[in-house]
Amino acid sequence: FSQTYASMSVKVQNNSGVEASSGEEESNMKCAGATQQETQTCDTEDDDNYEEESDSDNEDVDYEEEEEEEEDDSNDEYDEESDYEDEDEEDYEEYICEDEDEVECQSMLLNDNECEEADTVERCKASCGFCAAEEASEAYGVKQQISSWEMMEEWNELQLYMSRIEAGEIDDEIIRDDECRNHQDLCIKWAVDGECDIPAERNHMIAMCSPVCQTCHLESPCTQFIGAEDNRTPALQPGDLNKLFKRIATASDSFDRLQLEGIIKTDEIDNEDGEWVEWMKQYQPNVLGVDPWVVTLDNFVTAEEAKHLIGVGFELGYETSTFHSNGASKNAGVPYRTSKGIFYQWHGDNAAEQIMERIERVVGIPPIYAEDMQLLKYEEGEYYKYHHDYHAGHLQSPIGPRILTFFLYLNDVEEGGETKFEDLDNLTVTPKTGRVVIWPSVLDDDPLEIEGWTFHEAMPVIKGQKFGSNLWYHQYDFQTPHKLGCGEIQT
């Protein structure tokens, strides 16, 4: 497919509100018609979203020299920090427990006091006994990650608790033998963070981390999800993502071209879909790319509905955003993300329910698979850097990974605030009241694996404010486990 992640030597904006910026015209001609798998020379794009107990959208700005002189220090700092992509990629590297310098660590003859120092722990995990503790933790379930002295102390408490059970010092009748196991590899870390005692997390921790929380005698509604993987109904089967986006594309102006190029085949068209296609055409679907798919709809949310959601955000109170990637968390003040947001349980809100009904009609996935709406607010200079909505930690939870992002723009931004997919030839979507942009977080042929080309960022707002809403869909029922405190969302 001629992926028109359009590029020119200067920035332009077409009628669809999608900006494209790239290199020379000759380079652009080479990129047209090439998939990401066929060429490594074409820039690709990424968009982003963030969550509190779920996530938002990321954007990036290529400042012109004249603009750089006019930007304030915070925006200059944003442009100069180029190491975040590497940092984000590091989150997906395999965890290995070992000494950085085995000879040096062993020669130090470390004692407990020295191993309490954070710097020593980081350099000498094996010599300080952390690696041995991790291996031993498999006796009580999933192997744990132990990377601080506080976590080592928590591990010692766990061993004492389990030894009391084994010695019969705790009444056997109240012990759930089959469930007294750590089911996730971060149980000790979460215990150190106090999650065994946080009401919103307690049900999940009792079920998934009983030994470390010393709660093998307690019942939890979350135990119903342990070992129930085969009983879950997935939102997507292999091949369903392409079907979803191709269906949307049949209502777009690109449909004839996509047929000519073999992207959509005649036998893939549902002749009984005519009424749905006509309904979709009112939202002017615009196919920006097919490998992976990125699609926009216009006027999907009315001005009144947008104003209502913005008002709900102010009423609930926008909060400072956090950044989580594969278990790592960075506060917005680092700064990696400076926007603010709040999750909204929209059930019972007539305006929000009408929006959700339309969204379900577009994607064909019931709302129980979706997180609560994340309402977002960006002031001038605020942004969300290069990131992905997929979190590997969700693979261990009942809800499964995020599979799809449906992002709603709730206002026109005077300048800036675009959503940028850097790895897709800098594909850039301009905010406009009522516009939505849809993209996948997973692969079409394997809905549990990350789609590596849809990293993205929310570019800084240069003038005015930006309001939006994220809606993330998961591979499995999100709402049921979440309401029971069993979702273990990593926002």
Coordinates of C-alpha atoms in Angstrom, one line a residue:
F1 CA 0.0 0.0 0.0
S2 CA 1.3 3.5 -0.8
Q3 CA 1.5 4.6 2.7
T4 CA 1.0 8.3 2.4
Y5 CA 2.6 9.2 5.7
A6 CA 2.9 12.3 3.5
S7 CA 6.1 14.3 3.5
M8 CA 7.3 17.6 2.0
S9 CA 10.3 19.8 2.5
V10 CA 8.2 22.2 4.5
K11 CA 5.3 21.6 6.9
V12 CA 1.9 21.7 5.2
Q13 CA -1.6 21.1 6.5
N14 CA -4.3 19.5 4.3
N15 CA -8.1 19.7 4.6
S16 CA -8.1 16.7 7.0
G17 CA -6.1 18.6 9.5
V18 CA -3.2 16.1 9.3
E19 CA 0.2 17.6 9.2
A20 CA 3.1 15.9 7.5
S21 CA 6.8 16.9 7.7
S22 CA 9.8 15.0 6.5
G23 CA 12.9 15.2 4.3
E24 CA 13.5 15.8 0.6
E25 CA 10.8 15.1 -2.1
E26 CA 13.0 12.3 -3.5
S27 CA 13.2 10.5 -0.2
N28 CA 9.4 10.9 0.1
M29 CA 8.9 9.1 -3.2
K30 CA 11.0 6.2 -1.9
C31 CA 8.9 6.0 1.2
A32 CA 5.6 5.9 -0.7
G33 CA 4.6 2.4 -1.4
A34 CA 7.0 0.9 1.2
T35 CA 5.9 -0.8 4.4
Q36 CA 7.9 -0.5 7.6
Q37 CA 9.2 -4.1 7.1
E38 CA 10.5 -3.2 3.6
T39 CA 12.5 -0.1 4.5
Q40 CA 14.3 1.2 7.4
T41 CA 15.0 4.6 5.8
C42 CA 11.5 6.1 6.2
D43 CA 10.7 7.8 9.4
T44 CA 7.9 6.2 11.3
E45 CA 5.4 7.8 13.8
D46 CA 4.2 7.2 17.2
D47 CA 1.3 8.5 19.3
D48 CA 0.6 8.2 23.0
N49 CA -1.8 8.2 25.8
Y50 CA -1.4 8.1 29.5
E51 CA -3.5 6.6 32.4
E52 CA -3.8 6.7 36.1
E53 CA -4.9 3.2 36.7
S54 CA -5.1 2.7 32.9
D55 CA -2.9 5.9 30.4
S56 CA -2.8 9.3 27.2
D57 CA -1.4 10.6 24.0
N58 CA 2.2 11.7 23.2
E59 CA 3.4 14.3 20.9
D60 CA 6.7 15.9 19.8
V61 CA 7.6 19.1 18.1
D62 CA 10.3 19.8 15.5
Y63 CA 11.0 23.4 16.3
E64 CA 12.1 25.8 13.5
E65 CA 15.2 27.8 14.4
E66 CA 13.2 31.0 14.7
E67 CA 10.7 29.3 17.0
E68 CA 13.5 28.0 19.2
E69 CA 14.5 31.6 19.9
E70 CA 11.0 32.4 21.0
E71 CA 10.3 29.3 23.1
D72 CA 10.7 29.5 26.9
D73 CA 13.3 27.5 28.8
S74 CA 11.0 24.6 29.5
N75 CA 10.3 24.0 25.8
D76 CA 14.0 24.4 25.0
E77 CA 14.7 21.7 27.6
Y78 CA 12.1 19.5 26.0
D79 CA 13.8 19.7 22.6
E80 CA 17.3 19.1 24.0
E81 CA 16.4 15.9 25.9
S82 CA 17.0 13.3 23.3
D83 CA 17.7 10.3 25.5
Y84 CA 14.1 9.5 26.3
E85 CA 13.6 7.1 23.4
D86 CA 16.5 5.0 24.6
E87 CA 15.1 5.1 28.1
D88 CA 11.7 3.9 26.9
E89 CA 13.3 1.1 25.0
E90 CA 15.3 0.0 28.0
D91 CA 12.0 -0.6 29.9
Y92 CA 11.4 -3.5 27.5
E93 CA 14.9 -5.1 28.0
E94 CA 15.0 -8.4 29.8
Y95 CA 15.7 -8.2 33.6
I96 CA 18.9 -9.9 34.6
C97 CA 20.2 -10.3 38.1
E98 CA 24.0 -10.2 38.3
D99 CA 27.0 -8.2 39.5
E100 CA 28.2 -5.4 37.3
D101 CA 31.8 -6.3 38.1
E102 CA 32.0 -9.7 39.7
V103 CA 35.7 -9.5 40.7
E104 CA 35.3 -6.1 42.3
C105 CA 32.2 -7.1 44.2
Q106 CA 33.7 -10.3 45.6
S107 CA 36.9 -8.5 46.6
M108 CA 34.9 -6.1 48.7
L109 CA 33.8 -8.8 51.1
L110 CA 30.5 -7.1 51.5
N111 CA 28.6 -7.2 54.7
D112 CA 25.0 -6.4 55.4
N113 CA 25.7 -2.8 56.2
E114 CA 27.5 -2.2 52.9
C115 CA 24.7 -3.9 51.0
E116 CA 22.2 -1.6 52.5
E117 CA 23.7 1.2 50.3
A118 CA 21.6 1.7 47.2
D119 CA 24.7 2.2 45.0
T120 CA 26.3 -1.1 46.2
V121 CA 23.1 -3.0 45.6
E122 CA 22.9 -1.7 42.1
R123 CA 26.4 -2.8 41.4
C124 CA 26.6 -6.0 43.4
K125 CA 23.2 -7.8 43.3
A126 CA 24.7 -11.3 43.2
S127 CA 27.4 -10.7 45.9
C128 CA 24.8 -9.1 48.2
G129 CA 22.6 -12.2 48.0
F130 CA 19.8 -10.7 45.9
C131 CA 20.1 -13.1 43.0
A132 CA 20.1 -16.1 45.4
A133 CA 17.0 -14.7 47.1
E134 CA 15.3 -14.3 43.7
E135 CA 16.0 -18.0 42.9
A136 CA 14.7 -19.1 46.3
S137 CA 11.5 -17.1 45.9
E138 CA 10.3 -19.6 43.3
A139 CA 9.5 -22.0 46.2
Y140 CA 6.5 -19.7 46.9
G141 CA 5.3 -19.1 43.4
V142 CA 6.5 -16.9 40.6
K143 CA 10.1 -15.8 40.8
Q144 CA 10.4 -12.3 42.4
Q145 CA 12.5 -9.3 41.4
I146 CA 14.4 -8.2 44.4
S147 CA 16.5 -5.0 43.8
S148 CA 16.7 -3.1 47.1
W149 CA 17.5 -3.7 50.7
E150 CA 13.9 -2.9 51.6
M151 CA 12.8 -5.7 49.3
M152 CA 15.3 -8.1 50.8
E153 CA 13.8 -7.4 54.2
E154 CA 10.3 -8.0 52.8
W155 CA 11.6 -11.3 51.5
N156 CA 13.0 -12.3 54.9
E157 CA 9.5 -11.6 56.4
L158 CA 7.9 -13.7 53.7
Q159 CA 10.2 -16.6 54.6
L160 CA 9.4 -16.3 58.3
Y161 CA 5.7 -16.3 57.6
M162 CA 5.8 -19.4 55.3
S163 CA 8.0 -21.3 57.8
R164 CA 5.4 -20.7 60.5
I165 CA 2.8 -22.2 58.1
E166 CA 5.0 -25.2 57.4
A167 CA 5.7 -25.7 61.1
G168 CA 2.0 -25.8 61.9
E169 CA 2.1 -22.6 64.0
I170 CA -0.8 -21.2 62.0
D171 CA -4.1 -23.1 61.9
D172 CA -4.0 -25.2 58.7
E173 CA -7.8 -25.0 58.4
I174 CA -7.6 -21.3 57.5
I175 CA -4.8 -21.6 55.0
R176 CA -5.7 -21.7 51.3
D177 CA -3.0 -24.1 50.3
D178 CA -3.7 -24.0 46.6
E179 CA -3.7 -20.2 46.5
C180 CA -1.0 -19.4 49.0
R181 CA 1.5 -18.4 46.3
N182 CA 2.9 -15.3 44.7
H183 CA 1.3 -15.2 41.2
Q184 CA 3.2 -12.1 39.9
D185 CA 6.9 -11.3 39.8
L186 CA 6.5 -7.8 41.4
C187 CA 4.7 -8.9 44.6
I188 CA 7.6 -8.0 46.8
K189 CA 8.1 -4.6 45.2
W190 CA 4.4 -3.9 45.6
A191 CA 4.5 -4.9 49.2
V192 CA 7.4 -2.5 49.8
D193 CA 5.3 0.2 48.2
G194 CA 2.6 -0.5 50.8
E195 CA 0.0 -2.0 48.4
C196 CA -0.9 -4.8 50.7
D197 CA -2.6 -2.2 52.9
I198 CA -4.1 0.1 50.2
P199 CA -7.8 -0.5 50.1
A200 CA -8.0 -0.1 46.3
E201 CA -5.3 -2.7 45.8
R202 CA -6.0 -5.1 48.7
N203 CA -8.3 -7.6 46.9
H204 CA -5.8 -8.0 44.1
M205 CA -2.8 -8.3 46.5
I206 CA -4.6 -11.0 48.7
A207 CA -5.3 -13.1 45.6
M208 CA -2.0 -12.6 43.7
C209 CA 0.5 -12.0 46.5
S210 CA -0.8 -13.8 49.6
P211 CA 2.7 -15.0 50.9
V212 CA 4.2 -11.6 50.8
C213 CA 1.1 -9.9 52.2
Q214 CA 0.8 -12.7 54.8
T215 CA -2.9 -13.1 53.9
C216 CA -3.1 -16.8 53.0
H217 CA -6.0 -17.0 55.5
L218 CA -8.1 -14.4 53.7
E219 CA -10.5 -14.8 50.7
S220 CA -10.6 -12.4 47.8
P221 CA -13.0 -12.0 44.9
C222 CA -9.9 -11.8 42.7
T223 CA -9.0 -15.5 43.2
Q224 CA -11.7 -16.3 40.5
F225 CA -9.3 -14.8 37.9
I226 CA -6.3 -17.0 38.9
G227 CA -5.7 -19.8 36.4
A228 CA -8.8 -18.7 34.5
E229 CA -7.0 -17.6 31.4
D230 CA -8.6 -20.2 29.1
N231 CA -12.1 -19.1 30.2
R232 CA -11.7 -15.5 29.2
T233 CA -13.3 -14.2 26.0
P234 CA -10.8 -12.2 23.9
A235 CA -11.8 -8.9 22.3
L236 CA -9.8 -9.8 19.2
Q237 CA -8.8 -13.0 17.4
P238 CA -5.8 -13.0 15.1
G239 CA -6.8 -11.1 12.0
D240 CA -9.6 -9.1 13.6
L241 CA -7.7 -5.8 13.8
N242 CA -7.3 -5.7 10.0
K243 CA -10.9 -6.5 9.6
L244 CA -11.9 -3.7 12.0
F245 CA -9.8 -1.0 10.2
K246 CA -10.7 -2.3 6.7
R247 CA -14.4 -2.0 7.6
I248 CA -13.8 1.7 8.6
A249 CA -11.8 2.2 5.4
T250 CA -14.8 1.1 3.2
A251 CA -16.5 4.4 4.3
S252 CA -13.5 6.6 3.4
D253 CA -12.5 8.4 0.3
S254 CA -9.5 6.1 0.0
F255 CA -11.7 3.0 -0.5
D256 CA -11.3 2.8 -4.3
R257 CA -7.6 3.3 -4.1
L258 CA -7.2 0.7 -1.3
Q259 CA -9.1 -1.8 -3.5
L260 CA -6.9 -1.0 -6.5
E261 CA -3.8 -1.6 -4.4
G262 CA -5.0 -4.8 -3.1
I263 CA -5.3 -3.7 0.5
I264 CA -9.0 -4.4 0.6
K265 CA -10.1 -7.4 -1.4
T266 CA -13.6 -7.8 -2.9
D267 CA -14.3 -10.9 -0.8
E268 CA -13.6 -8.9 2.4
I269 CA -16.5 -6.5 1.8
D270 CA -19.7 -7.3 3.6
N271 CA -22.5 -6.5 1.1
E272 CA -24.9 -6.2 4.0
D273 CA -22.8 -3.5 5.6
G274 CA -24.3 -0.7 3.4
E275 CA -26.3 1.0 6.2
W276 CA -23.3 1.0 8.5
V277 CA -21.0 2.4 5.8
E278 CA -23.5 5.2 5.1
W279 CA -23.6 6.0 8.8
M280 CA -19.8 6.1 9.0
K281 CA -19.5 8.4 6.0
Q282 CA -20.8 11.3 8.1
Y283 CA -17.6 11.2 10.1
Q284 CA -15.4 11.4 7.1
P285 CA -13.0 8.6 7.8
N286 CA -9.4 9.4 6.7
V287 CA -6.9 6.6 6.3
L288 CA -3.5 7.9 7.2
G289 CA -1.7 4.5 7.1
V290 CA -2.3 0.8 6.9
D291 CA 0.8 -0.8 8.2
P292 CA 0.0 -0.2 10.9
W293 CA -3.4 1.4 10.6
V294 CA -3.9 5.0 11.7
V295 CA -7.4 6.5 11.0
T296 CA -9.1 9.7 11.9
L297 CA -12.8 10.6 12.1
D298 CA -14.2 14.1 12.1
N299 CA -17.2 15.6 13.9
F300 CA -17.5 12.3 15.9
V301 CA -18.1 14.3 19.1
T302 CA -20.5 17.3 19.1
A303 CA -19.4 20.6 20.4
E304 CA -21.9 20.2 23.3
E305 CA -20.6 16.8 24.2
A306 CA -17.0 18.0 24.1
K307 CA -17.9 21.0 26.3
H308 CA -19.6 18.6 28.7
L309 CA -16.6 16.3 29.1
I310 CA -14.3 19.3 29.6
G311 CA -16.6 20.5 32.4
V312 CA -16.6 17.0 34.0
G313 CA -12.8 17.1 34.1
F314 CA -12.8 20.4 35.9
E315 CA -15.5 19.2 38.3
L316 CA -13.5 16.0 39.2
G317 CA -10.2 17.9 39.3
Y318 CA -7.4 17.2 36.8
E319 CA -4.4 15.6 38.5
T320 CA -0.7 15.5 37.7
S321 CA -0.1 12.7 35.2
T322 CA 2.3 9.8 35.8
F323 CA 4.3 7.7 33.3
H324 CA 4.4 4.0 33.6
S325 CA 6.1 1.7 31.0
N326 CA 6.5 -2.0 31.6
G327 CA 6.5 -1.5 35.4
A328 CA 8.6 1.6 35.4
S329 CA 7.1 4.8 36.7
K330 CA 8.2 8.4 36.2
N331 CA 6.5 11.4 37.7
A332 CA 5.4 14.1 35.3
G333 CA 7.9 16.5 36.9
V334 CA 10.9 14.6 35.6
P335 CA 9.8 15.9 33.1
Y336 CA 8.5 13.2 30.8
R337 CA 4.9 14.2 30.9
T338 CA 3.5 17.4 32.1
S339 CA -0.2 17.1 31.3
K340 CA -2.9 16.6 33.8
G341 CA -5.8 14.1 33.7
I342 CA -8.5 12.2 35.6
F343 CA -10.3 9.0 35.0
Y344 CA -14.0 9.2 34.6
Q345 CA -16.4 6.4 35.3
W346 CA -18.9 7.5 32.7
H347 CA -21.7 5.0 33.4
G348 CA -24.9 6.9 34.1
D349 CA -23.8 10.0 32.2
N350 CA -26.2 10.4 29.2
A351 CA -23.8 12.4 27.0
A352 CA -20.9 10.0 27.7
E353 CA -23.0 6.9 27.2
Q354 CA -24.1 8.2 23.7
I355 CA -20.4 8.7 22.8
M356 CA -19.6 5.2 24.0
E357 CA -22.5 3.7 22.0
R358 CA -21.1 5.4 18.8
I359 CA -17.6 4.1 19.6
E360 CA -18.9 0.6 20.0
R361 CA -20.6 0.8 16.7
V362 CA -17.3 1.9 15.1
V363 CA -15.0 -0.7 16.6
G364 CA -17.5 -3.5 17.3
I365 CA -16.0 -4.2 20.8
P366 CA -18.3 -4.0 23.9
P367 CA -17.5 -1.2 26.4
I368 CA -16.7 -3.8 29.1
Y369 CA -13.3 -4.2 27.4
A370 CA -12.6 -0.5 27.7
E371 CA -11.0 1.4 30.6
D372 CA -12.8 4.4 32.1
M373 CA -12.4 7.6 30.0
Q374 CA -9.3 9.5 30.8
L375 CA -10.0 13.2 30.5
L376 CA -6.9 15.3 29.7
K377 CA -5.8 18.9 30.0
Y378 CA -2.7 20.5 28.6
E379 CA -1.7 24.1 29.3
E380 CA 0.8 26.1 27.3
G381 CA 4.2 24.3 27.2
E382 CA 2.8 21.0 28.5
Y383 CA 3.4 17.7 26.6
Y384 CA 3.7 14.0 26.8
K385 CA 6.9 12.6 25.3
Y386 CA 7.5 9.6 23.1
H387 CA 5.8 6.5 24.6
H388 CA 3.5 3.5 23.9
D389 CA 0.1 2.6 25.4
Y390 CA 1.0 -1.1 25.6
H391 CA 2.3 -2.2 29.0
A392 CA 3.9 -5.7 29.3
G393 CA 2.8 -5.9 32.9
H394 CA -0.8 -6.2 31.8
L395 CA 0.0 -9.6 30.3
Q396 CA 0.0 -11.0 33.9
S397 CA -3.3 -9.4 34.8
P398 CA -6.9 -10.6 34.1
I399 CA -7.5 -7.7 31.7
G400 CA -4.7 -8.5 29.2
P401 CA -2.8 -5.8 27.2
R402 CA -4.2 -2.7 25.7
I403 CA -5.1 -3.5 22.1
L404 CA -6.5 -0.2 20.7
T405 CA -6.5 3.5 21.4
F406 CA -9.5 5.7 20.6
F407 CA -8.4 9.3 21.3
L408 CA -10.9 12.2 21.2
Y409 CA -10.0 15.8 20.7
L410 CA -12.3 18.1 22.7
N411 CA -11.3 21.5 21.4
D412 CA -9.4 23.5 18.8
V413 CA -5.9 24.3 19.9
E414 CA -4.6 27.8 18.8
E415 CA -1.1 26.4 18.2
G416 CA 0.7 23.1 18.9
G417 CA -0.7 20.1 20.8
E418 CA -0.6 17.7 17.9
T419 CA -0.4 14.0 18.2
K420 CA 2.8 12.8 16.5
F421 CA 3.8 9.3 15.4
E422 CA 7.5 9.8 15.0
D423 CA 8.2 6.3 13.7
L424 CA 5.6 6.6 11.0
D425 CA 7.4 9.3 9.0
N426 CA 6.4 11.9 11.6
L427 CA 2.7 11.5 10.9
T428 CA 1.0 14.4 12.8
V429 CA -2.6 14.8 13.7
T430 CA -3.9 18.3 14.4
P431 CA -6.4 18.7 17.3
K432 CA -9.9 19.8 16.2
T433 CA -13.1 19.7 18.2
G434 CA -14.9 16.4 17.6
R435 CA -12.0 14.7 15.8
V436 CA -10.8 11.3 16.9
V437 CA -7.7 9.3 15.9
I438 CA -7.6 5.5 16.2
W439 CA -4.6 3.2 16.2
P440 CA -3.6 -0.3 17.4
S441 CA -1.2 -1.2 20.2
V442 CA -0.9 -4.9 19.3
L443 CA -0.2 -6.9 16.2
D444 CA -3.0 -8.1 13.9
D445 CA -1.7 -11.7 13.9
D446 CA -1.0 -11.8 17.6
P447 CA -3.1 -9.5 19.8
L448 CA -0.9 -10.1 22.8
E449 CA 2.2 -8.8 21.2
I450 CA 3.1 -5.1 21.0
E451 CA 2.8 -3.2 17.7
G452 CA 6.3 -1.6 17.7
W453 CA 5.5 1.1 15.2
T454 CA 2.8 3.0 17.2
F455 CA 4.9 4.8 19.7
H456 CA 3.7 8.4 19.8
E457 CA 3.8 11.7 21.7
A458 CA 1.7 14.7 22.5
M459 CA 3.5 17.7 21.2
P460 CA 3.8 20.8 23.4
V461 CA 0.9 23.3 23.4
I462 CA 2.4 26.5 22.1
K463 CA -0.6 28.7 22.4
G464 CA -3.9 28.1 24.2
Q465 CA -5.1 24.9 25.9
K466 CA -5.7 21.4 24.8
F467 CA -8.4 19.1 26.1
G468 CA -8.9 15.5 25.1
S469 CA -9.9 12.0 26.2
N470 CA -8.3 8.6 25.9
L471 CA -10.2 5.4 25.7
W472 CA -8.1 2.3 25.8
Y473 CA -9.4 -1.2 24.9
H474 CA -8.0 -4.3 26.5
Q475 CA -7.9 -7.9 25.1
Y476 CA -10.1 -9.1 27.9
D477 CA -12.9 -7.8 30.1
F478 CA -11.6 -4.7 31.9
Q479 CA -14.6 -3.4 33.8
T480 CA -15.4 -6.6 35.9
P481 CA -11.9 -7.1 37.3
H482 CA -11.4 -3.4 37.7
K483 CA -14.5 -2.9 39.8
L484 CA -13.4 -5.7 42.1
G485 CA -9.9 -4.1 42.5
C486 CA -8.4 -7.0 40.5
G487 CA -7.3 -5.3 37.3
E488 CA -3.8 -4.3 38.5
I489 CA -3.7 -1.4 36.0
Q490 CA -0.2 0.1 35.4
T491 CA -0.9 3.7 34.4

